[in-house]
């Protein structure tokens, strides 16, 4: 069985560590970083490649992750593969 993963490459406008501030209210979110939030999404993984860029892969949730990012983060580039 072959599983096809969707991929986003995102270059954020600010450092990824600055985006972690979105999750300062850990009681509400249940996570403390953007990586934790994305990794908690079923079949989805977040890998930072530098301080502004990340590769996000998902088996079937990429459109929801992208929509959330468009509402909560700013980026200079986003590409889907």
Short mmCIF file of C-alpha atoms in Angstrom, two decimals:
data_model
loop_
_atom_site.label_atom_id
_atom_site.label_comp_id
_atom_site.label_asym_id
_atom_site.label_seq_id
_atom_site.Cartn_x
_atom_site.Cartn_y
_atom_site.Cartn_z
CA UNK A 1 0.00 0.00 0.00
CA UNK A 2 1.40 3.37 -1.03
CA UNK A 3 0.58 6.39 1.08
CA UNK A 4 0.76 9.78 -0.60
CA UNK A 5 1.72 12.70 1.58
CA UNK A 6 1.02 16.32 0.78
CA UNK A 7 3.77 18.84 1.50
CA UNK A 8 3.90 22.54 2.27
CA UNK A 9 7.13 24.50 2.38
CA UNK A 10 6.52 27.68 4.36
CA UNK A 11 8.86 30.63 4.79
CA UNK A 12 7.48 32.62 7.71
CA UNK A 13 7.88 36.41 7.96
CA UNK A 14 9.18 36.11 11.50
CA UNK A 15 11.26 33.44 13.23
CA UNK A 16 9.37 30.26 14.02
CA UNK A 17 10.23 30.69 17.70
CA UNK A 18 8.35 34.02 17.68
CA UNK A 19 5.25 32.22 16.38
CA UNK A 20 5.36 29.98 19.43
CA UNK A 21 3.91 32.98 21.32
CA UNK A 22 0.54 32.12 19.76
CA UNK A 23 0.45 29.23 22.22
CA UNK A 24 1.34 31.16 25.40
CA UNK A 25 -2.00 30.15 26.90
CA UNK A 26 -1.04 26.46 27.11
CA UNK A 27 -4.24 25.60 28.99
CA UNK A 28 -6.29 26.64 25.99
CA UNK A 29 -4.16 25.07 23.26
CA UNK A 30 -2.66 22.14 25.12
CA UNK A 31 0.66 22.75 23.33
CA UNK A 32 3.42 25.31 23.69
CA UNK A 33 4.93 25.52 20.18
CA UNK A 34 3.84 25.62 16.56
CA UNK A 35 5.66 22.33 15.99
CA UNK A 36 3.71 20.65 18.81
CA UNK A 37 0.41 21.96 17.45
CA UNK A 38 1.09 20.71 13.91
CA UNK A 39 2.59 17.40 15.06
CA UNK A 40 -0.54 16.81 17.18
CA UNK A 41 -2.65 17.02 14.02
CA UNK A 42 -3.21 13.42 12.91
CA UNK A 43 -0.76 12.28 10.20
CA UNK A 44 0.90 15.72 10.09
CA UNK A 45 4.54 16.61 10.82
CA UNK A 46 6.47 19.88 11.10
CA UNK A 47 10.20 20.10 10.42
CA UNK A 48 12.02 23.42 10.66
CA UNK A 49 14.83 23.76 8.12
CA UNK A 50 16.05 27.14 9.38
CA UNK A 51 14.73 29.84 11.71
CA UNK A 52 12.08 31.02 9.20
CA UNK A 53 11.37 27.97 7.05
CA UNK A 54 9.53 24.72 7.69
CA UNK A 55 8.46 21.66 5.76
CA UNK A 56 5.01 20.41 6.75
CA UNK A 57 3.81 17.02 5.56
CA UNK A 58 0.43 15.42 6.01
CA UNK A 59 -1.37 12.39 4.71
CA UNK A 60 -4.77 14.11 4.50
CA UNK A 61 -4.95 17.28 6.67
CA UNK A 62 -2.73 19.71 4.79
CA UNK A 63 -5.58 21.96 3.62
CA UNK A 64 -6.73 22.49 7.24
CA UNK A 65 -3.20 23.25 8.42
CA UNK A 66 -2.71 25.70 5.55
CA UNK A 67 -6.01 27.44 6.33
CA UNK A 68 -5.05 27.78 10.00
CA UNK A 69 -1.63 29.19 9.07
CA UNK A 70 -3.23 31.73 6.73
CA UNK A 71 -5.32 33.03 9.64
CA UNK A 72 -2.72 32.92 12.43
CA UNK A 73 0.73 33.45 10.92
CA UNK A 74 2.36 35.63 8.31
CA UNK A 75 4.67 34.21 5.72
CA UNK A 76 6.62 35.44 2.74
CA UNK A 77 6.23 32.26 0.75
CA UNK A 78 4.15 29.10 0.83
CA UNK A 79 4.39 26.32 -1.73
CA UNK A 80 2.39 23.11 -1.96
CA UNK A 81 3.74 19.88 -3.41
#
